[in-house]
Short mmCIF file of C-alpha atoms and ligand atoms in Angstrom, two decimals:
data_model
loop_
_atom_site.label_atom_id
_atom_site.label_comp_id
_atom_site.label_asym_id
_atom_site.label_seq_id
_atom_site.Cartn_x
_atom_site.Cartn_y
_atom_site.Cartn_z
CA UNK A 287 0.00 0.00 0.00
CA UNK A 288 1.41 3.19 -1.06
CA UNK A 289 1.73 5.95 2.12
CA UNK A 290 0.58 8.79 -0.49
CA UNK A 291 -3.23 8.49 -1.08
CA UNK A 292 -3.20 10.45 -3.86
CA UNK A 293 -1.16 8.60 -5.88
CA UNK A 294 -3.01 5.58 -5.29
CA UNK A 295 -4.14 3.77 -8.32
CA UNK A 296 -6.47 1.66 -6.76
CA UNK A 297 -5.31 -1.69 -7.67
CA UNK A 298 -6.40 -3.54 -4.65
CA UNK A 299 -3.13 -5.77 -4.78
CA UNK A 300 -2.52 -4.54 -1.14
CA UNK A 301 -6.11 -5.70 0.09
CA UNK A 302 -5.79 -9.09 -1.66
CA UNK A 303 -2.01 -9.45 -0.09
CA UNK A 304 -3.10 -8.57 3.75
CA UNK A 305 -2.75 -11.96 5.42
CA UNK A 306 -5.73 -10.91 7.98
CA UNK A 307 -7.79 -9.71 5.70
CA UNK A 308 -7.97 -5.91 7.67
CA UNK A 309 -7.89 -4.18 4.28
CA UNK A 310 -10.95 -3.31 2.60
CA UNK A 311 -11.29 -1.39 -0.84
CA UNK A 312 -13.63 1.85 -0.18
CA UNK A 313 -15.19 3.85 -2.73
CA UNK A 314 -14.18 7.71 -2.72
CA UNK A 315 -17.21 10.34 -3.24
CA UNK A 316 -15.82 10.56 -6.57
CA UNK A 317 -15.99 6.68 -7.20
CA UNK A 318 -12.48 5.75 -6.88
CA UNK A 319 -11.42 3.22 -4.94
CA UNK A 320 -8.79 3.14 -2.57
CA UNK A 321 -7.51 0.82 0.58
CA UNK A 322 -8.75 1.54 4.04
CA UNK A 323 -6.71 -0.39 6.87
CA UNK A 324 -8.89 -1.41 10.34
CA UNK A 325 -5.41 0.15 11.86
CA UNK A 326 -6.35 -1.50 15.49
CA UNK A 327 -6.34 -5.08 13.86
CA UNK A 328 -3.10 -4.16 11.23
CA UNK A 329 -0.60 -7.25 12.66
CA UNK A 330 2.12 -5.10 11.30
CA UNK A 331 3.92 -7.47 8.87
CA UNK A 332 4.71 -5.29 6.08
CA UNK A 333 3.02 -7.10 3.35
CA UNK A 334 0.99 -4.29 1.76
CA UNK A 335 3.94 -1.95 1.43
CA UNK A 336 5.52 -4.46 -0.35
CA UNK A 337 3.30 -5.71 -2.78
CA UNK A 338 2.32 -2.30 -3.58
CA UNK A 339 3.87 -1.65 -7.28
CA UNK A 340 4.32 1.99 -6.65
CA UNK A 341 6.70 1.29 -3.95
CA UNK A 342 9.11 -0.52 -7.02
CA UNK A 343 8.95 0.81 -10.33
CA UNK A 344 10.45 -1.22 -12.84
CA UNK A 345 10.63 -0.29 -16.44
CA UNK A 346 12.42 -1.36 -19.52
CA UNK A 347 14.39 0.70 -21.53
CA UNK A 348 13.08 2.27 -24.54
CA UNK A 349 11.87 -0.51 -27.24
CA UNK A 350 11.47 -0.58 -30.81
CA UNK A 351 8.43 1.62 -32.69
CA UNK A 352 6.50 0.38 -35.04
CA UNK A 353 3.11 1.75 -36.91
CA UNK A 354 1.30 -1.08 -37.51
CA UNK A 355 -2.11 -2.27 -38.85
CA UNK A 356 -4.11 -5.50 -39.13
CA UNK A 357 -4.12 -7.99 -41.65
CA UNK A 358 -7.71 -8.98 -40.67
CA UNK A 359 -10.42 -5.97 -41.63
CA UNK A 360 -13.43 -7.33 -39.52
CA UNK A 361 -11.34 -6.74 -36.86
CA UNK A 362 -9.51 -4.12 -37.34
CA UNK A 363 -12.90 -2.19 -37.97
CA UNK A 364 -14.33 -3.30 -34.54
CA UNK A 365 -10.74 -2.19 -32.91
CA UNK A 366 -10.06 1.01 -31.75
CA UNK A 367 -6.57 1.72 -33.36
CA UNK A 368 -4.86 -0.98 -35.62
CA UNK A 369 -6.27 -3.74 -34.26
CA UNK A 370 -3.11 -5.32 -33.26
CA UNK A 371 -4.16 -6.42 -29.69
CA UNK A 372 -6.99 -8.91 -31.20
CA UNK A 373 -4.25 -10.46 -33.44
CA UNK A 374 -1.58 -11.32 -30.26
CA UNK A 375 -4.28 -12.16 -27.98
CA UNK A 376 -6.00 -14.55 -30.75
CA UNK A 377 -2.06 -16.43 -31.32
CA UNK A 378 -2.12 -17.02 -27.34
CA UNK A 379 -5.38 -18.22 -27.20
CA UNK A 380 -4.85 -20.50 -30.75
CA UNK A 381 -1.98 -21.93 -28.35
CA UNK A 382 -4.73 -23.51 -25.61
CA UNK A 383 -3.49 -19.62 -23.54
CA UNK A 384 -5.83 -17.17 -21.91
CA UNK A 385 -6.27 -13.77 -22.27
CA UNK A 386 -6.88 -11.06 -19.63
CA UNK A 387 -8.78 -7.90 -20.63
CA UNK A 388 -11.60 -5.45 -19.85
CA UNK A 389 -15.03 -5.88 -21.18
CA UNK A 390 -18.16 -3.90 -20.26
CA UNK A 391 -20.21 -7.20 -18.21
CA UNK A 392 -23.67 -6.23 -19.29
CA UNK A 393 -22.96 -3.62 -21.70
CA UNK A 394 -22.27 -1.04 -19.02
CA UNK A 395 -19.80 -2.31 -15.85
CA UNK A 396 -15.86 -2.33 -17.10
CA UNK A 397 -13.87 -4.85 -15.57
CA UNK A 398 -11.23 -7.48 -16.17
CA UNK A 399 -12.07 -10.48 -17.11
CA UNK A 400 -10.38 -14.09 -18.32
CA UNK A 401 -11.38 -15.21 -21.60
CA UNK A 402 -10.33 -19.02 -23.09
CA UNK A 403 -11.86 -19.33 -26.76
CA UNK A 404 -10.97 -17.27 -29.79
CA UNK A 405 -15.10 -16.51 -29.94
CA UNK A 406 -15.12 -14.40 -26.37
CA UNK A 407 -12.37 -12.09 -27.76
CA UNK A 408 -15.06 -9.10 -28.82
CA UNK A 409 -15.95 -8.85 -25.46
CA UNK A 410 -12.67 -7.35 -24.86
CA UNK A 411 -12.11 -5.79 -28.33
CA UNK A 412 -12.12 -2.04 -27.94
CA UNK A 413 -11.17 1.02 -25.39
CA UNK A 414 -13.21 1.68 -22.75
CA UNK A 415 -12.72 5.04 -21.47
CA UNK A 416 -12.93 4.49 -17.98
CA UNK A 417 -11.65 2.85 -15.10
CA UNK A 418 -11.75 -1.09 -15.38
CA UNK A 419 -11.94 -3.03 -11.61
CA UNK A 420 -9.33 -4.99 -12.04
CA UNK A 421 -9.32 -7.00 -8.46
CA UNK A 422 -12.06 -9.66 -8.98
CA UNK A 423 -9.64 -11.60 -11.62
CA UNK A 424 -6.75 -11.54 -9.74
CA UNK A 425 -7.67 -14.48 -7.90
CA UNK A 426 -9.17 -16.62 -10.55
CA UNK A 427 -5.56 -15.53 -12.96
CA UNK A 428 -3.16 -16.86 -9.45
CA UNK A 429 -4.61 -20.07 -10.25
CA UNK A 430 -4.21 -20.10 -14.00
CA UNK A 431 -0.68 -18.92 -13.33
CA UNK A 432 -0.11 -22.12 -11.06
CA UNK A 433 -0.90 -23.92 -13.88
CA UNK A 434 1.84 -22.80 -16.30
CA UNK A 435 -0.40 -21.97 -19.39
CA UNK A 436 0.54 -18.84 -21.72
CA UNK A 437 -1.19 -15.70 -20.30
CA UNK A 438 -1.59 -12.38 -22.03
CA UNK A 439 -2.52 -9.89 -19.92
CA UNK A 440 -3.57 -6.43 -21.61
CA UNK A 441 -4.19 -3.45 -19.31
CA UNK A 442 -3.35 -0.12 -18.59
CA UNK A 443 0.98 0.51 -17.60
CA UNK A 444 -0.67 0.72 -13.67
CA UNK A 445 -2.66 -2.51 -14.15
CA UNK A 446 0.00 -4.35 -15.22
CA UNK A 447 2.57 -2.88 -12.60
CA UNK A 448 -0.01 -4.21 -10.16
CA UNK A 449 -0.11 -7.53 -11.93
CA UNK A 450 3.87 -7.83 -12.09
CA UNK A 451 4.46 -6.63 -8.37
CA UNK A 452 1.84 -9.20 -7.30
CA UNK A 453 2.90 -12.80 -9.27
CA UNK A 454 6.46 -11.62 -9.73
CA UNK A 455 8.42 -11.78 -12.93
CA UNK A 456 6.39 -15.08 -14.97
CA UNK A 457 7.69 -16.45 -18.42
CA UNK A 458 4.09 -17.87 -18.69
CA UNK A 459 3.13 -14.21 -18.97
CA UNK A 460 3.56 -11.88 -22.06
CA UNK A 461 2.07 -8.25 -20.77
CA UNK A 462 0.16 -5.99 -23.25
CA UNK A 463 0.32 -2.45 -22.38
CA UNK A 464 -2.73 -0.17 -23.15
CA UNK A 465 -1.26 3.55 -23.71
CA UNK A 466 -3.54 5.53 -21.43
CA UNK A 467 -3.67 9.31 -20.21
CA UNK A 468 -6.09 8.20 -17.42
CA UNK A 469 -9.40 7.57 -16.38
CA UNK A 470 -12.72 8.55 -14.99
CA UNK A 471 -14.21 6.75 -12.43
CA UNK A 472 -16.51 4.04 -13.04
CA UNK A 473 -19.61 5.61 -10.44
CA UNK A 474 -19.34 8.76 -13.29
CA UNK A 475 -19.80 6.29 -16.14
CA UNK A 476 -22.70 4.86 -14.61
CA UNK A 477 -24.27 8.28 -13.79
CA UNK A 478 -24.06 8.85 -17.75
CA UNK A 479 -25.04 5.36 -18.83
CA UNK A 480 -28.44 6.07 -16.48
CA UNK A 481 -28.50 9.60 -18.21
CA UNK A 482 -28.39 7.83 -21.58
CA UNK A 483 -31.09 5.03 -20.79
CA UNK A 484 -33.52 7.51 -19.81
CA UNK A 485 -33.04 10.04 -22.68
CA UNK A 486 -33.71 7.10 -24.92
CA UNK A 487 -36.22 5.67 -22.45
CA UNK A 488 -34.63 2.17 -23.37
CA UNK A 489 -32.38 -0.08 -21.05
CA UNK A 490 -28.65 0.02 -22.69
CA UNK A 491 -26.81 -3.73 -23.49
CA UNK A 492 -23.25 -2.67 -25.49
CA UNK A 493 -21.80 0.65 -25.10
CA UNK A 494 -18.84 1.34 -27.72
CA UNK A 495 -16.22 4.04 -27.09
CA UNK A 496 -15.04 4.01 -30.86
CA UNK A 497 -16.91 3.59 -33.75
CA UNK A 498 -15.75 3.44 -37.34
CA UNK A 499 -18.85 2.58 -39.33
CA UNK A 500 -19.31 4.71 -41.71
CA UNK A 501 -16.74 6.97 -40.67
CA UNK A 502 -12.35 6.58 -40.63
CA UNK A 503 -10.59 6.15 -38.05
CA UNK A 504 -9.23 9.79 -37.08
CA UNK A 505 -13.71 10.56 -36.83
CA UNK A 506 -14.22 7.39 -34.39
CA UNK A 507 -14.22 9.01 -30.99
CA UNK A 508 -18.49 8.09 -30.86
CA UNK A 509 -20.06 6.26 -28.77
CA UNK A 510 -22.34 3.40 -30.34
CA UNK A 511 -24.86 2.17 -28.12
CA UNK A 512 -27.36 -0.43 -28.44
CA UNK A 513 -30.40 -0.73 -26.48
CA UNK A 514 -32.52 -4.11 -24.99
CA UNK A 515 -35.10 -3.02 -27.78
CA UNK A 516 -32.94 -3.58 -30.61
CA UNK A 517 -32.37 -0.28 -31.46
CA UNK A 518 -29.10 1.63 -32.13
CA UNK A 519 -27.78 5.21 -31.97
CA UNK A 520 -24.26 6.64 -32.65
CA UNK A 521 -23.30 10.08 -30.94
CA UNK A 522 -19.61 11.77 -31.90
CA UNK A 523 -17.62 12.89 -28.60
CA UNK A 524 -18.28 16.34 -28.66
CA UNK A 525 -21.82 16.34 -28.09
CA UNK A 526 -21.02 14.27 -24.81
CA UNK A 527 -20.10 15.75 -21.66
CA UNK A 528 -18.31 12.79 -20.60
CA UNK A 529 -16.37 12.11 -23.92
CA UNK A 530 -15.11 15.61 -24.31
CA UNK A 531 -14.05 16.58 -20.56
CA UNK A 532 -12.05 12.66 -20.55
CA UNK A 533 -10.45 13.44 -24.00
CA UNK A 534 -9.81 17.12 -22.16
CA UNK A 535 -8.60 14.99 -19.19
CA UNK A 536 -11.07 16.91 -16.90
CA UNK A 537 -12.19 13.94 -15.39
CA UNK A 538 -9.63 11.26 -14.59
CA UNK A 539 -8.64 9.79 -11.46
CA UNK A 540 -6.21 12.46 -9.04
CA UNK A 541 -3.40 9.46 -9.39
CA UNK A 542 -3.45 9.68 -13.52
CA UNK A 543 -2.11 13.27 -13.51
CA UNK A 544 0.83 12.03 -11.86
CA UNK A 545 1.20 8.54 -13.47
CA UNK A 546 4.16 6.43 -12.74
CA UNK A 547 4.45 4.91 -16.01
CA UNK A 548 4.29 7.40 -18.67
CA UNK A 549 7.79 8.04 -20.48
CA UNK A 550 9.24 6.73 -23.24
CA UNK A 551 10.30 3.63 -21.12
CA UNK A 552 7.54 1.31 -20.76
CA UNK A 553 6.61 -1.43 -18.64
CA UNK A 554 4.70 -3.69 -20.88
CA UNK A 555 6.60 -6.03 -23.16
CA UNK A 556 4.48 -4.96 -25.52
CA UNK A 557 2.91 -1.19 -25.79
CA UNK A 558 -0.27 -0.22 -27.70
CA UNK A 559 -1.53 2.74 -28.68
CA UNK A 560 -3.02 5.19 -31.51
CA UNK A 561 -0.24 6.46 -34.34
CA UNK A 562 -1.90 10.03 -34.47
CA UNK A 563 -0.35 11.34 -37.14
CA UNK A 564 1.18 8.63 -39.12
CA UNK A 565 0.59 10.29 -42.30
CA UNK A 566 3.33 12.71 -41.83
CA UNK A 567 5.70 10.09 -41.13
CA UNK A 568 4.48 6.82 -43.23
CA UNK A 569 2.18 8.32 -46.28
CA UNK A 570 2.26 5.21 -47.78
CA UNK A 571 0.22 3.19 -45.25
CA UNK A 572 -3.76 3.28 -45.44
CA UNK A 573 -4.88 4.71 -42.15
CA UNK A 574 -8.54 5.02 -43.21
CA UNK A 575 -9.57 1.97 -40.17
CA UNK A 576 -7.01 3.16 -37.65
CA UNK A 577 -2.98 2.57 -37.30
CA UNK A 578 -1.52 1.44 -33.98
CA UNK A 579 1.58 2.77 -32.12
CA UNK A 580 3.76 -0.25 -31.35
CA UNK A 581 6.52 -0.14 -28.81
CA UNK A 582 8.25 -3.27 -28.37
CA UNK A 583 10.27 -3.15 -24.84
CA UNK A 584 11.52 -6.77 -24.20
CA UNK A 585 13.54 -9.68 -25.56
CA UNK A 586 10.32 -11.75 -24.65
CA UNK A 587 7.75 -8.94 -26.31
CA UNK A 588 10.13 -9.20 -29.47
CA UNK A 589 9.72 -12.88 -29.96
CA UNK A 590 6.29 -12.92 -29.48
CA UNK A 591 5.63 -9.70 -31.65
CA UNK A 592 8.10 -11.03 -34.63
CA UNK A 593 5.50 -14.70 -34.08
CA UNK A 594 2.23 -12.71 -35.04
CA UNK A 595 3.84 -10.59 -37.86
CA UNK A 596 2.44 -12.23 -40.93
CA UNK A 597 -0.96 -11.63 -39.66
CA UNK A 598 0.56 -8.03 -39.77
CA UNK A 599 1.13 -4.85 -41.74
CA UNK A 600 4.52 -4.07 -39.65
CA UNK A 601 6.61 -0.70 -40.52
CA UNK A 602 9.32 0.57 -38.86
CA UNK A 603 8.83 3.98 -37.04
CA UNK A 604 10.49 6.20 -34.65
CA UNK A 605 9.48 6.92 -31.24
CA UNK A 606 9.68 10.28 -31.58
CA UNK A 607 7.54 10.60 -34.42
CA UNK A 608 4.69 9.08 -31.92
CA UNK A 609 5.09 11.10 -29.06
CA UNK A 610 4.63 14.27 -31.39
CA UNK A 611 0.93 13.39 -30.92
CA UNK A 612 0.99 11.03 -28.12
CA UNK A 613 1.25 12.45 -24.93
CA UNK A 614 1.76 9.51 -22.63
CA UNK A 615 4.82 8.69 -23.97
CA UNK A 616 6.13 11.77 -22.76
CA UNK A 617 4.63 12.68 -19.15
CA UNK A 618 1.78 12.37 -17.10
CA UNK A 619 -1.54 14.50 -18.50
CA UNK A 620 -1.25 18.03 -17.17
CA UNK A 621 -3.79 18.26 -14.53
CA UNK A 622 -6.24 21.15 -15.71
CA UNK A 623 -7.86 23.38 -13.58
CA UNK A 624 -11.60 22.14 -14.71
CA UNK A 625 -10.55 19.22 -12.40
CA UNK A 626 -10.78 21.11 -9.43
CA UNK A 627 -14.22 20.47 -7.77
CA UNK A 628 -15.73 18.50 -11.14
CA UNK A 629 -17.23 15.37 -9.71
CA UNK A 630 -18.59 17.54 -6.48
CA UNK A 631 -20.14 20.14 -9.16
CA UNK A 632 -21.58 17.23 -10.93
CA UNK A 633 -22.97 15.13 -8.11
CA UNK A 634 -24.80 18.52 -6.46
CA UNK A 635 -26.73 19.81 -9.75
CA UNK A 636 -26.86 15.94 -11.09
CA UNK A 637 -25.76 14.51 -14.45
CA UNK A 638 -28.23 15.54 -16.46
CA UNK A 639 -27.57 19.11 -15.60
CA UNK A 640 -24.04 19.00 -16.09
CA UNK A 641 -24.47 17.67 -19.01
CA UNK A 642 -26.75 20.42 -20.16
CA UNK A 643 -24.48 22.79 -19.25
CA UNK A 644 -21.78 21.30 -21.13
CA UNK A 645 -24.26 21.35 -24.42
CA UNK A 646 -24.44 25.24 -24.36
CA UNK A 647 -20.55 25.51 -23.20
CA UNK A 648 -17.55 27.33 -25.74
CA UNK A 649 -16.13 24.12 -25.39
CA UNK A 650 -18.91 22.35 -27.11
CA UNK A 651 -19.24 24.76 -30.01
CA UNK A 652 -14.87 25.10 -30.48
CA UNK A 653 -15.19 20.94 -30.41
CA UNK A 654 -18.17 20.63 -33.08
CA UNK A 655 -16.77 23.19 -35.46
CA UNK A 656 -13.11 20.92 -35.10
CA UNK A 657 -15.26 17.96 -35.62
CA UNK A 658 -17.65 19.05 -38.87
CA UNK A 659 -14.92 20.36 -40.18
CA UNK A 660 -12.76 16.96 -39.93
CA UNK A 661 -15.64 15.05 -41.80
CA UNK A 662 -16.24 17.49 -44.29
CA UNK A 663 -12.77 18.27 -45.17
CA UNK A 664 -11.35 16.04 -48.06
CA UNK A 665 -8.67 13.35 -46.60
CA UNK A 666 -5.04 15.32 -48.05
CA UNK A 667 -6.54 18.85 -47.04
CA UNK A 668 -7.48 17.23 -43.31
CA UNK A 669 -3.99 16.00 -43.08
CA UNK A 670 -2.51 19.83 -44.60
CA UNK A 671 -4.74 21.32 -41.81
CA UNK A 672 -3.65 19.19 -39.18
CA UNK A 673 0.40 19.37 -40.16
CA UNK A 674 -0.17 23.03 -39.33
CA UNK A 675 -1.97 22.84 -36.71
CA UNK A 676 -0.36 20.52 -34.76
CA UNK A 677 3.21 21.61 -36.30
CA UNK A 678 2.42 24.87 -34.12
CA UNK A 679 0.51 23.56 -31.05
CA UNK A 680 2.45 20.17 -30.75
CA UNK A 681 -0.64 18.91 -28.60
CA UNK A 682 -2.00 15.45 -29.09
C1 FAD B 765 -8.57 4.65 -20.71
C2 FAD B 765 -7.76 4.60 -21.98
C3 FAD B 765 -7.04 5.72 -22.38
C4 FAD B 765 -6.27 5.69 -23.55
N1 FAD B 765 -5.53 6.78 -23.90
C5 FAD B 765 -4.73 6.73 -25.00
C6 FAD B 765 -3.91 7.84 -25.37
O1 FAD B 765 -3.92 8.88 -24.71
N2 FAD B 765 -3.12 7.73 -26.47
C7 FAD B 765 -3.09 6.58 -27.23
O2 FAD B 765 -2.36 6.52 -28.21
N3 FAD B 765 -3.85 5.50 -26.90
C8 FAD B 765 -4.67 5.55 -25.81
N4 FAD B 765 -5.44 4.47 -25.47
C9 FAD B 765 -5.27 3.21 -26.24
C10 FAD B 765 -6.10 3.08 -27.50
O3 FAD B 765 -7.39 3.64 -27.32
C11 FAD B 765 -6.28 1.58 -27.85
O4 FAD B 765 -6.87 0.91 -26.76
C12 FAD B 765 -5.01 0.84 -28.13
O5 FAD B 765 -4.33 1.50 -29.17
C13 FAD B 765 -5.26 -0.62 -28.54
O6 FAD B 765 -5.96 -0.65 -29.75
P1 FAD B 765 -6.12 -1.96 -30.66
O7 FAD B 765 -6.79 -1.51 -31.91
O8 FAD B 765 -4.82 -2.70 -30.78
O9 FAD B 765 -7.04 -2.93 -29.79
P2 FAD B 765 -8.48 -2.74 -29.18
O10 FAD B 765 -9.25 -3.97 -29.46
O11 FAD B 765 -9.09 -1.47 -29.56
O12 FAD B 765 -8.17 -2.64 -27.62
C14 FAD B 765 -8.57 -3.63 -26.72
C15 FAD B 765 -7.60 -3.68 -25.59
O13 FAD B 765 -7.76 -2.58 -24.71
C16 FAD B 765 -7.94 -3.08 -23.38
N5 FAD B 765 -8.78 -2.12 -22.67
C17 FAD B 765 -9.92 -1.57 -23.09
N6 FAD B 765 -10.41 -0.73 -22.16
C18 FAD B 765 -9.58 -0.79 -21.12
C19 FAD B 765 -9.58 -0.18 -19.84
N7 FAD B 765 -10.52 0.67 -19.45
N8 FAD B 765 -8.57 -0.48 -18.99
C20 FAD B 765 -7.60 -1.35 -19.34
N9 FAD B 765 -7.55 -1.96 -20.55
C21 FAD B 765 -8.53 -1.67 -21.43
C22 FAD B 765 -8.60 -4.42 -23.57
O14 FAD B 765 -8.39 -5.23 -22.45
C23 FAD B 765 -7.84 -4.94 -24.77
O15 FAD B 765 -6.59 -5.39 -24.35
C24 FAD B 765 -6.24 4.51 -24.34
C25 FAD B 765 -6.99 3.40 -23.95
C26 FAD B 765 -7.74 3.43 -22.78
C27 FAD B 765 -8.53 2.21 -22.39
#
């Protein structure tokens, strides 16, 4: 258990490790969790503080870059970047492996989950913008882990710090890093998933964070949700308070602003993320359907990557080039001052307030003008626009 609360990333590892069982998970009131001790039980012995991942940091040094895209276009249209994490996940499982990832149980809840066949693996297909509970699979993946099978295990650079620091260094396990620049807690997700089944009086069953139906990649932040009735609706990020103040990073947990693994030196073997930007550095790949970021940090993430390649569209790339538009790679999100008092705003005039509020804010109007004029702007004039734009601004 880490002595600084706030950098806390709510793993649980420490609860799960206590001995006497004395420490219980508690929800924040802004829906994070983090570890309360019964201090007049704690038997002393130490064991949380050394479990606890944020106590030892341990990274590789900076891997190998790749932009890369999948061979397979079903999935790489269901994916959210380049679809490379169904490909490695499908070559474990094709090996009698398992596969840990988050899904959305129900359509709505995120968590992580263990998945056998090759048929289960769109259940964890896709980003979900928000905090995944990661403790209930822990206990079910010590026994898998016992029994020497081939384990991926794909989560965010804390998740899989947490995972590391609790089973050790594993052979058994390859670990598939999700590039993230935080998240927002899951009570806040709910609060908009409610907010969503009543404005479409209809009870929600698949939320998706990124949709590229009928649109290309660099116009998928939508949501795509489907409802018990059948029916479907797609709604682009700016016209969502949620969406737009996580891509703004108004919302994500106090801990992401000062992650522990952002850098160019990863902890994954393998790192995924979005190439934003790839056009001005690889013109001659098609990143209509999305093009992943691929850092490769590990002797053991290098055999396994070079084992999946044919079912790849592998080119090599520079790290720099993906941290132009990729801020994770560089440093923690800035914490913005919108943070300040955002989930206490929210939870006194309710959700559907806030979100009402947000509707009639500058930043919805700046974000839809950005977004109309992405679709309506033909593909080499969009790229023009955006070498300028982000030549000067250098955000992501
Ligand atoms: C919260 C979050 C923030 C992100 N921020 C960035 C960013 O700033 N820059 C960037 O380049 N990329 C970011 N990404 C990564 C990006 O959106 C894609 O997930 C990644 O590129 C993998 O894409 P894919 O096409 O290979 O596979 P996909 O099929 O799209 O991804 C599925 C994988 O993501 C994992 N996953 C999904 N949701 C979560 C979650 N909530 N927690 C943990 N794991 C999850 C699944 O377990 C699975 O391993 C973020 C992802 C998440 C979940």
């Amino acid at each position: 258990m880490v002595s600084d609360h706030e950098a806390c990333t709510g793993c649980g590892v420490c609860a799960l490790s206590c001995p006497v069982g004395f420490i219980t998970m508690k929800e924040s009131s802004e829906g994070f969790f983090y570890p309360e001790v019964d201090k007049g039980k704690c038997v002393g012995c130490g064991l949380c503080e050394e479990k606890c991942h944020l106590n030892h940091k341990v990274r590789f040094e900076e891997g190998k870059a790749y932009a890369v895209i999948s061979r397979n276009k079903d999935e790489l249209r269901s994916s959210s970047s380049g679809g490379v994490f169904s490909v490695l996940a499908r070559k474990i499982l094709d090996s009698g492996g398992i596969v840990v990832g988050c899904e959305l149980q129900n359509g709505t809840y995120p968590r992580h989950v263990l998945i056998r066949e090759a048929a289960d693996l769109c259940r964890l297909r896709g980003s979900k913008y928000v905090e995944s509970d990661l403790l209930p699979v822990l206990q079910e993946l010590a026994e898998e882990i016992r029994s020497g099978r081939k384990i991926l295990l794909s989560g965010t650079g804390c998740q899989i710090g947490a995972v590391k620091k609790l089973f050790g260094e594993n052979d058994s396990i390859t670990y598939v890093e999700i590039l993230c620049h935080g998240v927002p807690s899951r009570s806040l997700f709910q609060s908009h998933n409610e907010f969503i089944e009543q404005k479409y009086d209809d009870k929600l069953t698949d939320i998706r964070f990124r949709c590229k139906e009928n649109a290309s990649w660099n116009t998928s932040y939508r949501f795509a949700y489907t409802f018990q009735s059948g029916r479907t609706a797609t709604v682009p990020a700016y016209k969502d308070a949620y969406y737009m103040n996580f891509i703004k990073g108004n919302i994500m947990r106090p801990s992401c602003y000062r992650c522990a693994y952002a850098g160019n030196r990863r902890i994954g073997d393998i790192t995924l993320g979005d190439y934003w930007g790839v056009e001005n550095h690889h013109p001659e790949l098609d990143a209509n359907k999305g093009v992943s970021a691929v850092m490769v940090n590990s002797p053991a993430g290098e055999r396994f990557f070079n084992e999946c390649s044919e079912e790849l569209t592998v080119i090599p790339t520079k790290i720099q080039y993906i941290q132009e538009r990729v801020h994770a790679l560089k440093a923690p999100i800035p914490r913005p001052s919108e943070r300040d008092g955002i989930y206490a705003r929210i939870e006194k005039i309710g959700y559907a307030a806030w979100n009402r509020q947000y509707s009639h804010s500058r930043l919805r109007r700046a974000e839809g003008v950005k977004a109309v004029m992405k679709t309506l702007l033909p593909d080499k004039l969009r790229v023009k626009a955006a070498r300028v734009y982000h030549g000067k601004s250098g955000r992501d």
